[in-house]
Coordinates of C-alpha atoms in Angstrom, one line a residue:
Chain A
M103 CA -8.2 -56.2 13.3
A104 CA -11.7 -56.1 13.2
T105 CA -12.2 -58.9 15.6
H106 CA -10.7 -57.0 18.2
R107 CA -12.9 -54.0 17.5
V108 CA -14.9 -52.7 20.5
G109 CA -17.8 -52.8 18.2
E110 CA -17.3 -56.9 17.9
T111 CA -18.4 -57.0 21.3
N112 CA -21.6 -55.0 20.7
L113 CA -22.4 -57.1 17.5
S114 CA -25.1 -59.4 18.2
G115 CA -26.3 -62.2 16.2
S116 CA -27.8 -59.7 13.7
A117 CA -24.6 -59.2 12.1
P118 CA -23.7 -61.3 9.2
S119 CA -20.5 -63.5 9.2
N120 CA -19.1 -62.0 6.5
H121 CA -19.2 -58.7 8.1
H122 CA -15.8 -59.8 9.7
L123 CA -14.2 -59.7 6.9
P124 CA -12.6 -56.4 5.4
Y125 CA -15.1 -55.2 3.1
A126 CA -12.2 -54.2 0.5
V127 CA -11.4 -57.9 0.9
L128 CA -14.9 -59.4 -0.1
H129 CA -15.1 -57.3 -3.2
G130 CA -11.4 -57.6 -4.0
I131 CA -10.6 -54.1 -3.6
N132 CA -7.1 -53.1 -2.8
P133 CA -7.7 -51.4 0.7
P134 CA -5.7 -47.8 0.3
A135 CA -2.8 -47.4 2.4
A136 CA -3.6 -46.0 5.5
T137 CA -4.6 -42.7 4.9
F138 CA -3.2 -40.3 7.0
I139 CA -4.5 -37.2 8.9
N140 CA -2.0 -35.0 6.8
Q141 CA -4.1 -36.0 3.8
E142 CA -6.8 -34.0 4.9
G143 CA -4.4 -30.7 5.5
S144 CA -6.1 -28.3 7.0
A145 CA -9.3 -29.7 6.6
F146 CA -8.9 -32.3 9.1
D147 CA -9.1 -31.4 12.6
F148 CA -9.4 -33.5 16.0
G149 CA -12.7 -32.6 15.9
E150 CA -13.5 -35.3 13.3
L151 CA -10.9 -37.5 15.2
E152 CA -12.9 -37.4 18.0
E153 CA -16.4 -37.4 16.7
A154 CA -15.3 -40.8 14.8
I155 CA -13.4 -42.3 17.8
V156 CA -16.9 -41.5 19.6
L157 CA -18.8 -43.2 16.5
Q158 CA -16.4 -46.1 16.4
G159 CA -17.7 -49.5 15.9
V160 CA -21.2 -48.3 14.4
K161 CA -21.4 -50.8 11.8
I162 CA -23.7 -51.1 9.1
R163 CA -24.3 -54.9 8.9
N164 CA -25.1 -55.4 5.3
D165 CA -26.6 -54.4 2.1
E166 CA -30.1 -53.7 3.5
A167 CA -28.2 -50.8 5.8
K168 CA -26.6 -49.9 2.8
T169 CA -30.0 -49.6 0.9
S170 CA -31.5 -47.9 3.7
L171 CA -28.8 -45.5 3.8
F172 CA -30.2 -44.1 0.7
T173 CA -33.7 -43.9 1.4
A174 CA -34.7 -42.6 5.1
R175 CA -32.8 -39.6 6.1
P176 CA -34.4 -37.6 8.5
A177 CA -33.5 -34.1 8.0
A178 CA -33.2 -33.2 11.8
T179 CA -30.0 -33.6 13.2
L180 CA -30.0 -32.2 16.7
E181 CA -33.0 -34.1 17.5
M182 CA -32.6 -36.6 20.4
F183 CA -33.6 -39.5 18.6
P184 CA -36.4 -40.2 20.3
S185 CA -37.5 -43.2 18.4
W186 CA -34.1 -44.9 19.4
P187 CA -34.2 -46.5 22.5
M188 CA -32.0 -46.2 25.5
R189 CA -28.9 -47.8 23.6
F190 CA -27.1 -44.2 23.7
Q191 CA -25.0 -44.2 26.5
Q192 CA -23.8 -41.4 28.6
T193 CA -20.3 -40.4 27.1
P194 CA -19.2 -37.3 29.1
R195 CA -15.9 -37.7 27.7
G196 CA -16.7 -39.9 24.6
S197 CA -12.8 -40.1 23.5
S198 CA -11.6 -41.2 26.5
K199 CA -13.7 -44.5 26.4
S200 CA -12.5 -45.5 23.0
G201 CA -9.1 -44.6 23.9
G202 CA -7.9 -48.1 23.4
E203 CA -9.2 -48.2 19.9
S204 CA -7.5 -45.2 19.0
T205 CA -5.2 -46.9 16.2
D206 CA -8.3 -48.6 14.7
S207 CA -10.2 -45.6 15.0
G208 CA -7.3 -43.7 13.8
S209 CA -7.1 -45.6 10.4
A210 CA -10.7 -45.9 10.3
V211 CA -11.4 -42.0 10.7
N212 CA -8.6 -41.3 8.5
T213 CA -10.4 -43.5 5.8
L214 CA -13.7 -41.5 7.0
S215 CA -12.3 -38.2 6.5
S216 CA -10.2 -38.9 3.7
R217 CA -13.2 -40.1 2.1
A218 CA -15.5 -37.2 3.1
E219 CA -13.3 -34.7 0.8
A220 CA -12.4 -37.2 -2.0
Q221 CA -14.8 -38.7 -4.1
L222 CA -17.1 -40.8 -2.9
E223 CA -18.5 -43.6 -5.0
P224 CA -22.2 -44.4 -4.4
E225 CA -21.5 -48.1 -4.4
S226 CA -18.7 -49.3 -2.4
P227 CA -16.4 -47.0 -0.6
I228 CA -13.3 -48.6 0.0
S229 CA -13.0 -49.5 3.6
I230 CA -11.0 -52.2 5.6
K231 CA -12.9 -53.2 8.4
P232 CA -16.5 -54.1 9.4
T233 CA -16.6 -50.5 11.1
S234 CA -15.1 -48.9 8.1
D235 CA -17.8 -50.3 6.1
H236 CA -20.5 -48.4 7.9
Q237 CA -18.2 -45.4 8.3
A238 CA -17.7 -46.0 4.3
F239 CA -21.5 -45.6 3.9
D240 CA -21.3 -42.7 6.5
Q241 CA -19.2 -41.2 4.1
K242 CA -21.8 -40.9 1.6
H243 CA -24.1 -39.6 3.7
L244 CA -21.4 -36.8 4.8
Q245 CA -21.4 -36.0 1.2
F246 CA -25.0 -35.7 1.5
Q247 CA -25.8 -33.9 4.5
Q248 CA -22.5 -33.8 6.6
H249 CA -23.6 -32.7 9.4
Q250 CA -26.8 -34.9 9.9
Q251 CA -24.5 -37.7 9.1
Q252 CA -21.7 -37.2 11.6
L253 CA -24.2 -36.1 14.2
E254 CA -26.1 -39.4 13.8
M255 CA -22.8 -41.2 13.1
A256 CA -22.0 -39.9 16.5
S257 CA -25.4 -41.0 18.1
D258 CA -24.5 -44.6 17.0
N259 CA -21.0 -44.6 17.7
S260 CA -21.4 -43.2 20.8
R261 CA -23.1 -46.4 21.8
L262 CA -20.0 -48.4 21.2
A263 CA -18.1 -46.1 22.9
G264 CA -17.8 -47.9 25.7
P265 CA -17.5 -51.5 25.5
S266 CA -18.6 -52.3 29.0
E267 CA -21.4 -50.4 28.7
S268 CA -22.4 -51.7 25.4
Q269 CA -25.5 -53.5 25.5
P270 CA -26.4 -56.0 22.7
A271 CA -28.4 -53.5 21.4
A272 CA -32.3 -54.8 19.9
S273 CA -32.4 -53.9 16.5
K274 CA -32.5 -50.1 16.8
P275 CA -34.0 -48.6 13.5
P276 CA -31.4 -46.3 12.6
P277 CA -33.1 -42.9 11.4
E278 CA -30.4 -43.2 8.8
K279 CA -29.4 -46.2 7.9
R280 CA -27.8 -47.8 10.6
K281 CA -29.2 -51.0 10.9
G282 CA -27.9 -53.4 12.9
A283 CA -26.4 -50.8 14.9
G284 CA -28.6 -51.8 17.1
S285 CA -25.9 -54.4 18.5
T286 CA -24.4 -51.4 19.6
S287 CA -24.7 -49.9 23.4
E288 CA -27.6 -47.4 23.9
K289 CA -25.9 -44.4 24.8
T290 CA -27.9 -40.9 25.2
L291 CA -25.5 -38.3 24.3
D292 CA -25.8 -35.7 26.8
A293 CA -25.9 -32.0 25.9
K294 CA -22.6 -31.2 26.5
T295 CA -21.3 -33.7 24.0
L296 CA -23.6 -33.1 21.4
R297 CA -22.6 -29.7 21.6
R298 CA -19.0 -29.9 21.7
L299 CA -19.1 -32.3 18.9
A300 CA -21.3 -29.8 17.3
Q301 CA -18.6 -27.1 18.0
N302 CA -16.1 -29.4 16.5
R303 CA -17.8 -29.8 13.2
E304 CA -18.4 -26.4 13.1
A305 CA -14.8 -26.1 13.5
A306 CA -14.1 -28.3 10.9
R307 CA -16.5 -27.2 8.4
K308 CA -14.9 -23.8 8.7
S309 CA -11.4 -25.2 8.0
R310 CA -12.8 -26.7 4.9
L311 CA -14.3 -23.8 3.9
R312 CA -11.1 -21.8 4.5
K313 CA -9.3 -24.3 2.6
K314 CA -11.7 -24.1 -0.4
A315 CA -11.3 -20.4 -0.6
Y316 CA -7.5 -20.4 -0.5
V317 CA -7.5 -23.3 -3.4
Q318 CA -9.7 -21.1 -5.2
Q319 CA -7.8 -18.2 -5.0
L320 CA -4.8 -20.0 -6.0
E321 CA -6.3 -20.8 -9.2
S322 CA -7.9 -17.8 -9.9
S323 CA -4.2 -16.4 -9.6
R324 CA -2.8 -19.0 -11.9
I325 CA -5.3 -18.1 -14.7
K326 CA -4.7 -14.3 -14.1
L327 CA -0.9 -15.3 -14.4
T328 CA -1.1 -16.9 -17.8
Q329 CA -3.5 -14.2 -19.0
L330 CA -0.7 -11.7 -18.2
E331 CA 1.8 -13.7 -19.9
Q332 CA -0.5 -13.8 -23.1
D333 CA -0.5 -10.0 -22.5
L334 CA 3.0 -9.8 -22.3
Q335 CA 3.5 -11.8 -25.5
R336 CA 1.1 -9.8 -27.5
A337 CA 2.6 -6.7 -26.3
R338 CA 6.0 -7.4 -27.0
S339 CA 5.4 -8.3 -30.4
Q340 CA 3.7 -5.2 -30.9
G341 CA 6.5 -3.0 -29.7
L342 CA 5.2 -2.4 -26.1
F343 CA 6.7 -3.3 -23.1
L344 CA 5.7 -4.3 -19.5
G345 CA 6.9 -2.2 -16.8
G346 CA 8.7 -3.7 -14.0
G347 CA 7.5 -1.5 -11.5
G348 CA 9.9 0.6 -9.7
G349 CA 13.3 -0.6 -10.0
A350 CA 14.8 -3.1 -7.5
G351 CA 11.8 -5.1 -6.8
G352 CA 9.8 -2.1 -5.4
G353 CA 6.5 -4.0 -5.3
G354 CA 4.7 -1.7 -7.6
A355 CA 2.3 -3.4 -10.1
G356 CA 3.3 -3.8 -13.6
G357 CA 1.8 -1.9 -16.7
I358 CA 2.1 -2.0 -20.2
I359 CA 4.6 1.0 -20.9
S360 CA 5.9 3.0 -23.4
P361 CA 9.1 2.1 -25.1
G362 CA 10.7 5.5 -24.1
A363 CA 10.2 4.2 -20.6
A364 CA 11.2 0.6 -21.0
I365 CA 14.6 2.0 -22.4
F366 CA 14.8 4.0 -19.4
D367 CA 14.2 1.6 -17.0
M368 CA 16.7 -0.6 -18.0
E369 CA 19.4 2.5 -18.5
Y370 CA 18.4 3.4 -15.0
A371 CA 18.7 -0.5 -13.9
R372 CA 22.3 -0.3 -15.1
W373 CA 23.0 3.3 -13.6
L374 CA 22.3 1.8 -10.5
E375 CA 24.7 -1.0 -10.6
D376 CA 27.1 1.6 -11.7
D377 CA 26.2 3.3 -8.7
H378 CA 27.3 0.5 -6.4
R379 CA 30.6 0.7 -8.2
H380 CA 31.1 4.0 -7.7
M381 CA 30.5 3.9 -4.1
S382 CA 32.9 1.1 -3.4
E383 CA 35.2 3.2 -4.9
L384 CA 34.8 6.1 -2.7
R385 CA 34.4 3.7 0.3
T386 CA 37.9 1.9 -0.6
G387 CA 39.4 5.5 -1.7
L388 CA 38.4 6.8 1.8
Q389 CA 39.8 4.0 3.9
A390 CA 42.9 3.9 1.5
H391 CA 43.5 7.5 2.2
L392 CA 44.4 8.4 -0.8
L393 CA 46.2 11.5 -1.9
D394 CA 43.4 14.2 -2.3
G395 CA 44.2 14.5 -6.3
D396 CA 43.6 10.9 -6.5
L397 CA 40.5 11.2 -4.7
R398 CA 39.2 14.3 -6.4
V399 CA 39.3 12.1 -9.6
I400 CA 36.9 9.8 -8.1
V401 CA 34.6 12.5 -6.6
D402 CA 34.3 13.8 -10.1
G403 CA 33.8 10.4 -11.3
Y404 CA 31.0 10.2 -9.2
L405 CA 29.7 13.8 -10.1
S406 CA 29.8 12.4 -13.8
H407 CA 28.1 9.5 -12.9
Y408 CA 24.9 12.1 -11.6
D409 CA 25.1 14.1 -14.7
E410 CA 24.3 10.9 -16.7
I411 CA 21.4 10.2 -15.1
F412 CA 20.2 13.8 -15.4
R413 CA 20.8 13.6 -19.1
L414 CA 19.4 10.3 -19.6
K415 CA 16.4 11.6 -17.6
G416 CA 16.1 14.6 -20.5
V417 CA 15.7 12.1 -22.7
A418 CA 13.3 10.1 -21.3
A419 CA 11.2 13.2 -20.6
K420 CA 10.9 13.9 -24.1
S421 CA 9.1 10.6 -24.7
D422 CA 7.4 9.9 -21.7
V423 CA 7.3 12.4 -19.2
F424 CA 4.5 11.2 -17.3
H425 CA 6.7 8.3 -16.6
L426 CA 9.1 10.4 -15.0
I427 CA 6.6 12.7 -13.6
T428 CA 4.8 10.0 -11.5
G429 CA 7.6 8.1 -10.5
M430 CA 7.1 4.9 -12.1
W431 CA 11.0 4.5 -12.7
T432 CA 11.5 4.4 -8.9
T433 CA 10.4 2.4 -6.0
P434 CA 7.5 3.2 -4.0
A435 CA 9.3 4.6 -0.9
E436 CA 11.2 7.0 -3.3
R437 CA 7.9 7.7 -5.0
C438 CA 6.4 8.5 -1.5
F439 CA 9.3 11.6 -1.6
L440 CA 8.8 12.4 -5.1
W441 CA 9.0 16.2 -6.1
M442 CA 8.8 16.6 -9.9
G443 CA 10.1 13.4 -10.9
G444 CA 13.1 13.0 -8.6
F445 CA 14.3 14.1 -5.2
R446 CA 14.0 17.4 -3.5
P447 CA 17.1 19.2 -3.4
S448 CA 16.5 21.0 -0.3
D449 CA 15.4 17.8 1.6
L450 CA 18.9 16.0 0.5
I451 CA 20.7 19.1 1.8
K452 CA 18.7 18.9 5.0
M453 CA 19.3 15.4 5.4
L454 CA 23.1 15.9 4.7
I455 CA 23.5 18.5 7.0
S456 CA 23.7 16.6 10.3
Q457 CA 26.1 13.8 8.1
L458 CA 28.9 15.9 6.9
D459 CA 30.2 17.2 10.5
P460 CA 32.5 18.5 11.3
L461 CA 32.3 21.5 8.7
T462 CA 34.0 25.0 8.9
E463 CA 31.7 28.0 9.5
Q464 CA 32.3 29.4 6.1
Q465 CA 31.1 25.6 4.7
V466 CA 28.2 25.9 7.2
M467 CA 27.1 29.3 5.7
G468 CA 27.4 27.9 1.9
I469 CA 25.4 24.7 2.6
Y470 CA 22.7 27.0 4.4
G471 CA 22.6 29.3 1.7
L472 CA 22.3 26.4 -0.5
Q473 CA 19.4 25.0 0.9
H474 CA 18.0 28.2 1.3
S475 CA 18.1 29.0 -2.1
S476 CA 17.2 25.7 -3.5
Q477 CA 13.7 26.1 -1.3
Q478 CA 13.5 29.3 -3.2
A479 CA 14.0 27.8 -6.6
E480 CA 11.8 24.6 -5.7
E481 CA 9.0 27.1 -4.9
A482 CA 8.9 28.8 -7.9
L483 CA 8.8 26.0 -9.8
S484 CA 6.3 24.4 -7.8
Q485 CA 4.1 27.2 -8.4
G486 CA 4.5 27.5 -12.1
L487 CA 3.6 23.5 -12.3
E488 CA 0.7 24.5 -10.6
Q489 CA -0.5 27.2 -12.9
L490 CA 0.0 24.8 -15.6
Q491 CA -2.1 22.0 -13.5
Q492 CA -4.8 24.8 -12.9
S493 CA -5.0 25.9 -16.9
L494 CA -5.2 22.5 -17.9
V495 CA -8.0 22.0 -15.6
D496 CA -9.9 25.0 -17.1
T497 CA -9.1 23.6 -20.2
I498 CA -10.4 20.4 -20.0
A499 CA -13.5 21.1 -17.9
G500 CA -14.6 24.2 -20.1
G501 CA -15.8 24.3 -23.4
S502 CA -19.3 22.6 -25.0
V503 CA -19.6 19.7 -26.3
A504 CA -19.0 21.1 -29.8
D505 CA -15.7 22.1 -29.4
D506 CA -14.0 19.4 -27.3
M507 CA -11.8 18.5 -29.8
A508 CA -10.4 21.8 -29.8
H509 CA -9.9 21.8 -26.3
M510 CA -8.2 18.4 -26.2
V511 CA -5.6 19.7 -28.6
V512 CA -5.2 22.8 -26.4
A513 CA -4.6 20.5 -23.6
L514 CA -2.2 18.7 -25.3
G515 CA -0.4 21.7 -25.8
Q516 CA -0.5 22.6 -22.4
L517 CA 1.3 19.0 -21.5
T518 CA 4.0 19.5 -23.4
N519 CA 5.2 21.8 -21.1
L520 CA 5.3 19.3 -18.4
E521 CA 8.8 18.3 -20.0
G522 CA 10.1 21.7 -19.4
F523 CA 9.3 21.5 -15.3
V524 CA 10.8 18.2 -15.5
R525 CA 14.1 19.2 -16.9
Q526 CA 14.3 22.2 -14.9
A527 CA 13.7 20.2 -11.8
D528 CA 16.6 18.0 -12.5
N529 CA 18.6 20.9 -13.9
L530 CA 18.1 22.2 -10.0
R531 CA 19.2 18.6 -8.7
Q532 CA 22.3 18.6 -11.0
Q533 CA 23.5 22.3 -10.0
T534 CA 22.8 21.4 -6.5
L535 CA 25.0 18.5 -6.5
H536 CA 27.8 20.5 -8.2
Q537 CA 27.3 23.2 -5.7
L538 CA 28.2 20.7 -2.7
C539 CA 31.2 19.9 -4.5
R540 CA 32.3 23.1 -4.4
I541 CA 31.6 23.9 -0.7
L542 CA 33.1 20.7 0.4
T543 CA 36.5 19.4 0.6
V544 CA 37.3 16.6 -1.5
R545 CA 37.0 14.1 1.2
Q546 CA 33.8 15.6 2.8
A547 CA 32.6 15.4 -0.9
A548 CA 33.3 11.7 -1.1
R549 CA 31.6 11.0 2.4
C550 CA 28.6 13.1 1.2
F551 CA 28.5 11.0 -1.8
L552 CA 28.7 8.0 0.3
V553 CA 25.8 9.2 2.6
I554 CA 23.4 10.1 -0.4
G555 CA 24.1 6.6 -2.0
E556 CA 23.7 4.8 1.1
Y557 CA 20.3 6.9 1.9
Y558 CA 18.9 5.8 -1.5
G559 CA 20.0 2.6 -1.3
R560 CA 18.2 2.1 2.1
L561 CA 14.8 3.7 0.9
R562 CA 15.0 1.1 -1.9
A563 CA 15.7 -1.7 0.2
L564 CA 12.8 -0.4 2.4
S565 CA 10.4 -0.7 -0.4
S566 CA 11.5 -4.1 -0.9
L567 CA 11.0 -5.2 2.4
W568 CA 7.4 -3.5 2.5
A569 CA 6.5 -5.3 -0.3
S570 CA 7.8 -8.7 0.8
R571 CA 6.3 -8.1 4.3
P572 CA 4.1 -11.1 5.7
R573 CA 0.4 -10.5 5.3
E574 CA -2.5 -12.3 6.9
A575 CA -4.3 -13.4 3.5
M576 CA -7.0 -15.0 4.4
M577 CA -7.6 -12.8 7.3
G578 CA -7.7 -9.9 5.0
D579 CA -10.3 -11.4 2.7
E580 CA -12.7 -12.1 5.8
H581 CA -12.1 -8.6 6.7
S582 CA -12.7 -7.3 3.3
C583 CA -15.6 -9.3 2.9
Q584 CA -17.1 -7.7 6.1
T585 CA -16.1 -4.3 5.1
T586 CA -17.5 -4.7 1.6
T587 CA -20.8 -6.1 3.0
D588 CA -20.8 -3.0 5.6
L589 CA -20.5 -0.9 2.8
Q590 CA -23.1 -2.6 0.8
M591 CA -25.7 -2.6 3.7
V592 CA -24.8 1.1 4.2
Q593 CA -26.0 1.9 0.3
S594 CA -28.7 -0.5 -0.2
S595 CA -31.9 -1.0 1.3
H596 CA -32.5 -3.2 4.2
S597 CA -34.2 -5.8 2.4
H598 CA -31.4 -6.6 0.4
F599 CA -29.0 -8.5 3.0
A600 CA -30.1 -10.5 6.1
T601 CA -27.9 -9.7 9.1
F602 CA -24.9 -11.1 8.3
Chain B
M626 CA 17.7 57.0 -28.0
H627 CA 19.1 56.2 -31.0
Y628 CA 16.6 56.1 -34.1
Q629 CA 17.1 54.3 -37.2
T630 CA 17.5 56.8 -40.1
E631 CA 16.0 54.8 -42.6
S632 CA 12.5 53.7 -42.5
W633 CA 11.1 51.1 -44.8
G634 CA 8.0 52.3 -46.3
S635 CA 5.7 49.6 -45.4
Y636 CA 6.1 51.0 -41.7
L637 CA 4.6 54.1 -40.1
P638 CA 7.3 56.6 -39.7
T639 CA 6.6 57.7 -36.2
R640 CA 9.0 55.7 -34.9
S641 CA 12.1 53.9 -36.1
V642 CA 11.4 50.5 -36.8
G643 CA 14.3 49.6 -35.0
D644 CA 15.6 46.0 -34.8
P645 CA 13.6 44.1 -32.5
L646 CA 16.9 42.9 -31.0
E647 CA 17.7 46.5 -30.4
R648 CA 14.4 47.4 -28.8
I649 CA 15.0 44.1 -26.5
E650 CA 18.4 45.5 -25.4
R651 CA 17.0 49.0 -25.2
L652 CA 14.1 48.0 -22.9
A653 CA 16.6 45.8 -21.0
S654 CA 18.5 48.7 -19.9
E655 CA 15.8 50.5 -19.0
N656 CA 15.3 48.5 -15.5
A657 CA 17.2 46.7 -13.0
V658 CA 15.8 43.5 -13.8
V659 CA 14.0 42.9 -16.8
I660 CA 11.8 39.6 -17.7
F661 CA 10.5 39.1 -21.3
S662 CA 7.4 37.0 -21.1
I663 CA 4.4 35.4 -22.4
S664 CA 1.3 35.6 -20.4
T665 CA 0.2 32.6 -20.9
C666 CA 3.5 30.8 -20.1
C667 CA 4.0 28.8 -17.0
M668 CA 7.5 28.6 -17.0
C669 CA 7.5 32.4 -17.2
H670 CA 5.2 32.2 -14.4
A671 CA 7.6 30.2 -12.5
I672 CA 10.7 32.8 -12.9
K673 CA 8.5 35.8 -11.9
R674 CA 7.7 34.1 -8.5
L675 CA 11.2 33.3 -8.0
F676 CA 12.0 37.3 -8.5
C677 CA 9.1 38.0 -6.2
G678 CA 9.9 35.4 -3.7
M679 CA 13.8 37.0 -3.4
G680 CA 12.1 40.1 -2.9
V681 CA 12.9 41.7 -6.2
N682 CA 10.5 43.6 -8.5
P683 CA 11.3 42.7 -11.9
T684 CA 10.0 44.6 -14.9
V685 CA 8.0 42.3 -17.0
Y686 CA 7.2 42.6 -20.7
E687 CA 4.5 40.5 -22.2
L688 CA 5.3 39.7 -25.7
D689 CA 1.8 38.7 -26.4
E690 CA 0.5 41.7 -25.4
D691 CA 3.0 43.9 -27.5
P692 CA 2.2 44.9 -31.4
R693 CA 5.5 43.9 -32.0
G694 CA 5.7 41.2 -29.6
K695 CA 6.0 38.5 -32.5
E696 CA 9.4 39.4 -34.1
M697 CA 10.9 40.3 -30.6
E698 CA 9.9 36.6 -29.9
K699 CA 12.1 35.7 -32.8
A700 CA 14.7 37.9 -32.1
L701 CA 15.0 36.2 -28.8
M702 CA 14.8 32.8 -30.1
R703 CA 18.2 33.8 -32.2
L704 CA 19.9 35.4 -29.4
L705 CA 19.3 32.2 -27.0
G706 CA 19.7 29.7 -29.7
S707 CA 16.7 27.7 -28.4
S708 CA 13.3 26.9 -29.7
S709 CA 11.6 28.5 -27.0
A710 CA 12.1 32.5 -26.5
V711 CA 10.6 33.0 -22.7
P712 CA 11.3 33.5 -20.4
V713 CA 14.5 35.6 -20.4
V714 CA 15.9 37.8 -17.8
F715 CA 18.0 40.5 -18.1
I716 CA 19.6 42.1 -15.3
G717 CA 21.4 45.3 -15.2
G718 CA 20.9 45.4 -18.9
K719 CA 23.2 42.3 -19.3
L720 CA 21.4 39.2 -20.5
V721 CA 21.7 36.3 -18.0
G722 CA 19.6 33.8 -19.5
A723 CA 16.5 31.2 -19.7
M724 CA 15.1 29.3 -16.2
D725 CA 17.9 27.2 -16.4
R726 CA 20.7 29.5 -16.6
V727 CA 18.9 31.9 -13.7
M728 CA 18.4 28.9 -11.2
A729 CA 22.1 27.6 -12.0
S730 CA 23.3 31.1 -11.2
H731 CA 21.0 31.5 -8.0
I732 CA 22.1 28.2 -6.8
N733 CA 25.8 28.9 -7.0
G734 CA 25.6 32.0 -5.5
T735 CA 26.3 34.3 -8.2
L736 CA 22.5 35.5 -8.6
V737 CA 22.3 37.9 -5.7
P738 CA 25.5 39.6 -6.1
L739 CA 24.5 40.3 -9.4
L740 CA 21.1 41.6 -8.0
K741 CA 22.6 43.3 -5.3
D742 CA 25.0 45.6 -8.2
A743 CA 22.3 46.4 -10.1
G744 CA 20.3 47.6 -7.3
A745 CA 17.5 45.1 -7.3
L746 CA 18.0 43.8 -4.0
W747 CA 19.4 45.5 -0.7
L748 CA 20.9 43.3 1.9

């Protein structure tokens, strides 16, 4: 393949003959299978491909070049290499000229790119062709000073981009190490090409950085996960439990929770399954047009189903009232509408009124009356809770350092009243549901329960959907970094941060 | 008023000791709506807000401000069969109950007629 390389034609006699053999063969190294673009994943972009194509055919002739690779390394990359004679050719579209070599350059590029990312051995980067040799050595430089490297390569390879324009190069002292690259044609890269190549390089670099950041994120998440699992093991052995965070995939953050709360969460999960069962019973009962008596049995069963959850909540309130009142047992969307550890009865009735048509006038009066009295009761309980909170605040805030403990004891006593409020709120909910059943006919009550069940089911589903919605993770990181920096800039003196 | 004929020596003979429960019943019958409360109790505050919100003007006895409050508390606990004596509501001299009973009767619509009958609520 090497013999067909465009670069070959540019090789003047300065190239040693062994140069035409694959480097790998020379050294008995098996060339890797063609490393494909995909190996680079997101890090590879066509900027690099284009560059490599443009740089195609630059060869480091021999070990001298190799040694020189590690010696002279001018820092400036964007200078126009004034020391180089006019071997750089104008390449407005460098890639088009090397189109014919795309296959060769492709694999060479791949090798190049993959090397750039993979570890580079100082000694002999494996390459397949003589041009690859050069590029392999170039990879070393990539590791050193990537951008400079590529620019130089760009400069070098551009010389080879156009066979017709290539001139046998007098020895052109490569600023880096391209000796013998003198055989390539001398093309001066014009500003446009340089700029484009630079932009491509930038893009490639950003791409690599993003990939690196992502991988680091994954790594740290993995570590965090193993740590969490260890914590879980430890906590389980100590009799504590890990909170699932809001029922069916609510997406809330898990945490260590008390045994009472854990037990309640399990019972609530079972209650939700029962709820499904009751709902389908109601549905089939309605569709089958059962006799009222039979339907009444189902409706009463559903009422007892709700009585059960209120009973369970009462038990849980004794052991962990905070778990109930903060709504950690529900999904986030439900939590958003939480009132005193559960749903707000008047809101439920408001929702039902529109769904329960047709109603007799008496029923309408009854339901509005129910809504009204429920609102009054809710208001009273809320004000009572407010007073509890106020006295807690006074207790915690007041007192000198000396009687700190005394105040804590008082505060603890006040906290015990929380249980009473959650109990009364659940009582209100229970009474509201029972009263609804008294006002409505059996069929209406069955439909009503179906509506309630479906409503909360949708609210739970909303939580799951919200939790699993696609997010721009990386963009988010960038933005959050930006925000953080902005905040820091606001908070700290100017001298701390250079312009971002 | 009915005074107890016997008096225990340790008590001042100014007034009959009276069974605390009797005192409670006596006080309850003196007004349409009577609430026995403790000034620092938040649930008592809630029940007061409930009646005031309905436009009722209840008569409130703060047991922590009554010299015989302690024994009345105990009597109420026995009466209700619960560990918490207050709040407790009497309407028309008759015992309605603690917060849960009051709320249940409000929800099922029996509280308002009761209040009206006792003359605590008009329309």
